[in-house]
Every structure is written in structure tokens, then in C-alpha cells.
CSV table of C-alpha atoms in Angstrom, one decimal:
chain,number,residue,atom,x,y,z
A,1,MET,CA,54.6,28.5,-11.3
A,2,ARG,CA,51.4,28.3,-9.3
A,3,SER,CA,51.9,29.7,-5.8
A,4,TYR,CA,50.9,27.6,-2.8
A,5,GLN,CA,47.5,28.5,-1.4
A,6,PRO,CA,47.0,27.4,2.2
A,7,ASP,CA,43.7,25.9,3.3
A,8,LEU,CA,42.1,28.5,5.4
A,9,THR,CA,38.9,26.4,6.2
A,10,PRO,CA,38.4,26.4,10.0
A,11,PRO,CA,39.0,22.9,11.5
A,12,TRP,CA,35.5,22.7,12.8
A,13,LYS,CA,34.1,23.1,9.2
A,14,LYS,CA,36.2,20.3,7.7
A,15,SER,CA,34.5,17.0,7.2
A,16,ALA,CA,36.2,14.1,9.1
A,17,PRO,CA,37.3,11.3,6.8
A,18,ALA,CA,34.7,8.5,6.7
A,19,PRO,CA,35.9,5.0,7.4
A,20,GLU,CA,36.1,2.7,4.3
A,21,VAL,CA,33.9,-0.4,4.5
A,22,PRO,CA,34.2,-3.2,2.0
A,23,ALA,CA,30.9,-3.7,0.2
A,24,GLU,CA,30.6,-7.4,1.1
A,25,PRO,CA,27.5,-9.3,-0.1
A,26,ASP,CA,24.6,-9.0,2.5
A,27,LEU,CA,26.0,-5.9,4.1
A,28,VAL,CA,23.0,-3.7,4.8
A,29,VAL,CA,23.5,0.1,4.3
A,30,GLU,CA,21.5,3.2,3.7
A,31,GLU,CA,22.2,5.5,0.7
A,32,ALA,CA,22.8,8.9,2.3
A,33,VAL,CA,20.9,11.1,-0.2
A,34,THR,CA,17.8,9.0,-1.0
A,35,GLY,CA,17.5,7.1,2.3
A,36,PHE,CA,17.2,3.8,0.3
A,37,CYS,CA,18.2,0.9,2.6
A,38,GLY,CA,19.1,-2.5,1.4
A,39,ALA,CA,21.6,-5.4,1.3
A,40,VAL,CA,24.6,-5.3,-1.0
A,41,ILE,CA,24.0,-7.6,-4.0
A,42,ARG,CA,27.0,-6.8,-6.2
A,43,CYS,CA,29.7,-4.2,-7.1
A,44,GLU,CA,30.6,-3.3,-10.7
A,45,LYS,CA,33.0,-1.2,-12.6
A,46,THR,CA,31.5,1.3,-14.9
A,47,ALA,CA,32.7,4.1,-17.1
A,48,GLU,CA,31.6,6.6,-14.5
A,49,GLY,CA,33.2,4.7,-11.7
A,50,PRO,CA,32.4,1.8,-9.3
A,51,THR,CA,28.7,1.2,-8.4
A,52,VAL,CA,27.0,-0.9,-5.8
A,53,THR,CA,23.6,-2.6,-6.2
A,54,LEU,CA,21.3,-2.7,-3.1
A,55,GLU,CA,18.2,-4.8,-2.6
A,56,ASP,CA,15.6,-3.7,0.0
A,57,ARG,CA,13.4,-6.0,2.0
A,58,PHE,CA,10.7,-5.9,-0.6
A,59,GLY,CA,13.1,-7.2,-3.3
A,60,LYS,CA,13.6,-3.9,-5.1
A,61,HIS,CA,17.0,-3.3,-6.6
A,62,ARG,CA,18.7,0.1,-7.0
A,63,VAL,CA,22.2,1.0,-8.3
A,64,PHE,CA,24.3,3.7,-6.6
A,65,PRO,CA,27.7,5.2,-7.3
A,66,MET,CA,30.2,4.3,-4.6
A,67,THR,CA,31.0,8.0,-3.7
A,68,PRO,CA,33.0,9.0,-0.7
A,69,ARG,CA,30.8,9.4,2.4
A,70,GLY,CA,27.9,8.2,0.3
A,71,PHE,CA,26.3,5.6,2.7
A,72,LEU,CA,25.3,5.1,6.3
A,73,LEU,CA,26.1,1.9,8.2
A,74,GLU,CA,24.1,1.7,11.5
A,75,GLY,CA,23.7,5.5,11.4
A,76,ARG,CA,27.5,6.2,10.8
A,77,VAL,CA,28.7,7.8,7.6
A,78,VAL,CA,31.0,5.5,5.6
A,79,THR,CA,32.6,5.2,2.2
A,80,LEU,CA,31.9,1.9,0.5
A,81,VAL,CA,34.8,0.3,-1.4
A,82,ARG,CA,35.1,-2.8,-3.5
A,83,PRO,CA,35.8,-5.9,-1.4
A,84,SER,CA,39.2,-7.5,-1.9
A,85,ALA,CA,39.4,-10.9,-3.5
A,86,GLY,CA,40.9,-12.3,-0.3
A,87,GLY,CA,38.3,-10.8,2.0
A,88,PRO,CA,36.6,-12.7,4.8
A,89,VAL,CA,34.4,-15.6,3.9
A,90,ARG,CA,31.9,-15.3,6.7
A,91,PRO,CA,28.9,-13.1,6.0
A,92,ALA,CA,28.8,-9.6,7.6
A,93,ARG,CA,25.1,-10.1,8.4
A,94,THR,CA,22.9,-12.8,9.9
A,95,ALA,CA,20.1,-14.3,7.9
A,96,SER,CA,17.8,-11.6,9.4
A,97,GLY,CA,20.0,-8.8,8.2
A,98,SER,CA,21.4,-8.0,11.6
A,99,VAL,CA,25.1,-7.4,12.2
A,100,ALA,CA,26.9,-10.8,12.7
A,101,VAL,CA,28.7,-11.1,16.0
A,102,PRO,CA,31.5,-13.7,15.4
A,103,GLY,CA,32.1,-15.9,18.5
A,104,ALA,CA,29.1,-14.5,20.4
A,105,ARG,CA,27.8,-16.8,23.1
A,106,ALA,CA,24.1,-17.5,23.6
A,107,ARG,CA,22.6,-15.4,26.3
A,108,VAL,CA,20.9,-17.1,29.3
A,109,ALA,CA,17.2,-17.5,28.3
A,110,ARG,CA,14.9,-14.7,29.3
A,111,ALA,CA,11.7,-15.3,31.2
A,112,GLY,CA,9.9,-13.8,28.3
A,113,ARG,CA,8.9,-16.0,25.3
A,114,ILE,CA,7.6,-16.0,21.8
A,115,TYR,CA,4.9,-18.4,21.0
A,116,VAL,CA,4.0,-19.5,17.4
A,117,GLU,CA,1.2,-21.7,16.2
A,118,GLY,CA,3.1,-24.7,14.9
A,119,ARG,CA,6.4,-26.5,14.3
A,120,HIS,CA,6.8,-25.1,10.8
A,121,ASP,CA,6.4,-21.5,12.1
A,122,ALA,CA,9.1,-22.2,14.7
A,123,GLU,CA,11.5,-23.7,12.2
A,124,LEU,CA,11.1,-20.8,9.9
A,125,VAL,CA,11.7,-18.2,12.7
A,126,GLU,CA,14.7,-20.2,13.8
A,127,ARG,CA,16.1,-20.3,10.2
A,128,VAL,CA,16.0,-16.5,9.7
A,129,TRP,CA,16.2,-15.1,13.3
A,130,GLY,CA,18.0,-17.9,15.1
A,131,ASP,CA,21.3,-16.1,15.6
A,132,ASP,CA,19.5,-13.0,16.9
A,133,LEU,CA,17.3,-15.0,19.2
A,134,ARG,CA,20.3,-16.7,20.9
A,135,ILE,CA,22.2,-13.5,21.4
A,136,GLU,CA,19.0,-11.9,22.9
A,137,GLY,CA,18.2,-15.0,25.0
A,138,VAL,CA,14.7,-15.3,23.5
A,139,VAL,CA,13.1,-18.8,23.3
A,140,VAL,CA,10.5,-19.6,20.7
A,141,GLU,CA,7.9,-22.3,21.4
A,142,TYR,CA,5.1,-23.7,19.3
A,143,LEU,CA,1.6,-24.3,20.5
A,144,GLU,CA,-0.1,-26.6,17.9
A,145,GLY,CA,-2.8,-24.1,17.4
A,146,ILE,CA,-4.2,-21.1,19.4
A,147,ASP,CA,-7.7,-22.3,20.3
A,148,ASP,CA,-6.7,-22.3,24.0
A,149,LEU,CA,-4.6,-19.1,23.8
A,150,PRO,CA,-6.4,-17.2,26.7
A,151,ALA,CA,-5.8,-20.1,29.0
A,152,ILE,CA,-2.2,-20.5,27.8
A,153,VAL,CA,-1.5,-16.8,28.5
A,154,ARG,CA,-3.0,-17.1,32.0
A,155,GLU,CA,-0.8,-20.1,32.7
A,156,PHE,CA,2.3,-18.3,31.5
A,157,SER,CA,1.6,-15.4,34.0
A,158,PRO,CA,3.2,-12.6,32.0
A,159,GLY,CA,4.7,-9.6,33.7
A,160,PRO,CA,7.0,-6.6,33.0
A,161,ASP,CA,10.0,-8.9,33.4
A,162,ALA,CA,8.4,-11.8,31.5
A,163,ARG,CA,6.7,-10.5,28.4
A,164,LEU,CA,5.0,-12.8,26.0
A,165,GLY,CA,4.8,-12.4,22.2
A,166,VAL,CA,2.4,-14.5,20.1
A,167,LEU,CA,2.5,-14.9,16.3
A,168,VAL,CA,-0.8,-16.0,14.8
A,169,ASP,CA,-1.5,-17.3,11.3
A,170,HIS,CA,-4.4,-15.8,9.3
A,171,LEU,CA,-4.9,-12.9,11.6
A,172,VAL,CA,-7.4,-11.0,9.5
A,173,PRO,CA,-10.7,-9.2,10.4
A,174,GLY,CA,-13.6,-11.6,11.0
A,175,SER,CA,-11.4,-14.7,11.2
A,176,LYS,CA,-11.6,-17.2,14.1
A,177,GLU,CA,-8.0,-16.3,14.9
A,178,SER,CA,-8.9,-12.6,15.3
A,179,ARG,CA,-11.7,-13.4,17.7
A,180,ILE,CA,-9.4,-15.5,19.9
A,181,ALA,CA,-6.6,-12.9,19.8
A,182,ALA,CA,-9.1,-10.2,20.9
A,183,ARG,CA,-9.7,-12.1,24.2
A,184,VAL,CA,-6.1,-11.5,25.2
A,185,THR,CA,-5.9,-8.1,26.9
A,186,ASP,CA,-2.9,-8.3,29.2
A,187,GLY,CA,-0.6,-5.3,28.6
A,188,ASN,CA,2.5,-7.6,28.9
A,189,VAL,CA,1.3,-9.7,26.0
A,190,LEU,CA,1.6,-8.8,22.3
A,191,VAL,CA,-0.4,-10.8,19.8
A,192,VAL,CA,0.4,-10.1,16.1
A,193,GLY,CA,-0.1,-12.1,13.0
A,194,HIS,CA,0.2,-12.3,9.2
A,195,PRO,CA,-2.6,-12.6,6.7
A,196,TYR,CA,-1.6,-16.0,5.3
A,197,ILE,CA,-3.6,-19.2,5.9
A,198,ASP,CA,-0.4,-21.0,6.7
A,199,VAL,CA,3.2,-19.8,7.2
A,200,TRP,CA,4.1,-21.6,4.0
A,201,GLU,CA,2.6,-18.6,2.1
A,202,ALA,CA,5.0,-16.2,3.9
A,203,VAL,CA,7.8,-17.6,1.8
A,204,LYS,CA,8.1,-15.8,-1.5
A,205,PRO,CA,7.0,-18.0,-4.4
A,206,SER,CA,10.0,-16.8,-6.4
A,207,SER,CA,12.3,-18.3,-3.7
A,208,VAL,CA,10.5,-21.6,-3.9
A,209,GLY,CA,10.6,-21.6,-7.7
A,210,ILE,CA,6.9,-21.4,-8.3
A,211,GLY,CA,4.7,-18.8,-10.0
A,212,GLY,CA,2.5,-18.3,-7.0
A,213,TRP,CA,0.8,-20.1,-4.1
A,214,PRO,CA,-2.3,-21.8,-5.4
A,215,VAL,CA,-5.8,-21.1,-4.2
A,216,VAL,CA,-7.1,-24.2,-2.4
A,217,PRO,CA,-11.0,-24.6,-2.3
A,218,ARG,CA,-12.6,-24.4,1.1
A,219,GLY,CA,-13.2,-27.7,2.7
A,220,GLN,CA,-9.9,-29.2,1.5
A,221,ASP,CA,-6.8,-29.5,3.7
A,222,TRP,CA,-4.8,-26.5,2.6
A,223,LYS,CA,-1.3,-28.0,2.6
A,224,THR,CA,-2.4,-31.2,0.8
A,225,GLY,CA,-4.2,-29.0,-1.8
A,226,VAL,CA,-1.1,-27.0,-2.4
A,227,CYS,CA,0.9,-30.1,-3.0
A,228,ARG,CA,-1.7,-31.4,-5.4
A,229,SER,CA,-2.0,-28.1,-7.3
A,230,LEU,CA,1.8,-27.8,-7.7
A,231,GLY,CA,2.2,-31.5,-8.8
A,232,TRP,CA,4.3,-32.3,-5.7
A,233,PRO,CA,3.9,-35.7,-3.9
A,234,GLU,CA,1.2,-35.3,-1.3
A,235,ASN,CA,3.6,-35.5,1.5
A,236,THR,CA,3.3,-32.3,3.5
A,237,GLY,CA,6.4,-33.0,5.6
A,238,ALA,CA,8.6,-33.4,2.5
A,239,ALA,CA,7.0,-30.4,0.9
A,240,TRP,CA,7.8,-28.2,3.9
A,241,GLN,CA,11.4,-29.3,3.9
A,242,ARG,CA,11.5,-28.3,0.2
A,243,ILE,CA,10.1,-24.9,1.1
A,244,LEU,CA,12.3,-24.4,4.2
A,245,SER,CA,15.5,-25.2,2.2
A,246,SER,CA,14.7,-22.4,-0.2
A,247,VAL,CA,14.9,-19.8,2.6
A,248,ARG,CA,18.4,-18.4,3.0
A,249,SER,CA,17.7,-15.0,4.5
A,250,TYR,CA,15.0,-12.4,5.3
A,251,ARG,CA,14.9,-11.6,1.6
A,252,ASP,CA,13.1,-14.9,0.9
A,253,LEU,CA,10.2,-13.9,3.2
A,254,GLU,CA,7.2,-11.6,2.7
A,255,PRO,CA,7.3,-8.3,4.6
A,256,GLU,CA,4.0,-9.1,6.3
A,257,LEU,CA,5.8,-11.8,8.3
A,258,LEU,CA,9.2,-10.0,8.6
A,259,GLY,CA,7.7,-7.0,10.3
A,260,ARG,CA,5.6,-9.0,12.8
A,261,VAL,CA,8.5,-11.2,14.0
A,262,GLU,CA,10.8,-8.1,14.4
A,263,GLU,CA,8.0,-6.5,16.4
A,264,LEU,CA,7.7,-9.5,18.7
A,265,ILE,CA,11.5,-9.7,19.3
A,266,ASP,CA,11.6,-6.0,20.2
A,267,PHE,CA,8.6,-6.4,22.5
A,268,VAL,CA,10.0,-9.3,24.6
A,269,THR,CA,13.5,-7.7,24.8
A,270,LEU,CA,12.4,-4.2,26.0
A,271,PRO,CA,13.7,-3.3,29.4
A,272,ALA,CA,11.2,-3.7,32.2
């Protein structure tokens, strides 16, 4: 008979048990060894044991074994387990990938604001970041273009307690937009942008169900040209609703837009 061998490992060298977290769809975790961060897509049983598939913000998928203490959730070591069939229906994350806060009330609006160029930009930001913005008390307004941006900034009167973030379309070197943005030098204003002609292009073509965004010849209205090239009715309002309805979460957007919106939210919510 095997004799009993006591565990002589000092208490301070023993690893504390990690909490078990159900691998619900859209839960965002980091794999502890590789540092790969992504949202849970699915869990599967394999001959080697259960695995979880993660998708990062660029759409890349990787499969990992669900080993004990194998993942980080908001910096905390956890053990992922398969979700129960009767688990919660509500998503663990908002559309932006942030932790969902059930029952959270909207915060009183801050003095700071985020300005975007047009209504479509505002609707897209609301669709993905709306829950986050309400909790943070950040209001998004649209300008109908940025030709008068320096005057708009002066009228806003930004300050340490009222920062202003501005999202600009087609902010690339040499563009009209870049020249206008360069005239805004107030340290309490952050102007960032994406390279796309219009925010439509910031939606991944695969999410919309097209092979790619068409190239529209210069001199044509870009949105009408897109509809024409794709064989859609030349109704830009209806086309936008079709595009917007294809956006379910941050995974449907290009990283060039994701990073800029996150940057603006961080900027306007920083403590004075």
C-alpha cells in the first residue's frame, strides 16, 4: 500500500485556484501564453480535450485548449469552461467588446463632446459604442462636414473639463481634410481620422456581403457610384440602412476606425 505523502509546498508558493468563467460567445479574453486577445466564437470537444476558438479585432481566428488558468479576463487569471445549456441569454459584452453592465443607468452628459462629420458616422458610432457612451456620459454630435472646423472649435470653447474629440473622414496626407485639421492646435482638442472617403468603407465588405468596396471615378458622387457599381438602387439612404444593419459588433468594422473612436472616447473621458 502506498504511504501517504504530505504536501510540503509552502503556502506562499501554491497557486490560488483560478475562478471558472463560462466561455460565452463574445466574451473577450487573452490567452495567457501567447497573449492572443479575442472574442469567444465557439467551444468544441476534441480528443485532446475541450477547446475554444477566439477571434481578434482583425478577424483572425485561433484555437486554444481550455486549460486551467489558461486565460486572462481583464488582467485576472481565469479558467474557461464550457457554458451550460441554460446559461444567460444576454451577451457578456457590448457591441464594442466592453464588459456589459446590466441595468446600468446613463451618466449625466459630460461637458466634453465627440464631433463626427455626418449623420451616418454618428449612427455607426452609436450602433457599436452606444452602451459605452451612455455609461461614460459622452454625447456624439454630427457637423455636416468640417469645412468650418476651426470656427466650430472656437465656439465650443474647449478646456480641461470640456475636451473635444473630432472624427474626420479621409484624413490622409495632402487631403483637404488634413489641411483643415492642421489648423486646430488647441491642446484640449483631439482631431483623428480614418483613411476612407466615407464611413461606409469602414464597414468590412465581408459583413455587408460584397467582395469589396468599388473604386468610384473622380468627379462622381461617391455614394451614388457605389450603389451603381454594386447594382443597388441608387437610393443612398436605403443603401446606408442596408450597410448599417450588417453591423452587429466591432468585429464588423475596420481597425482603422475602431482605434480612432476608442482614442477619442479615452481622450474626452480623461480626468481633468
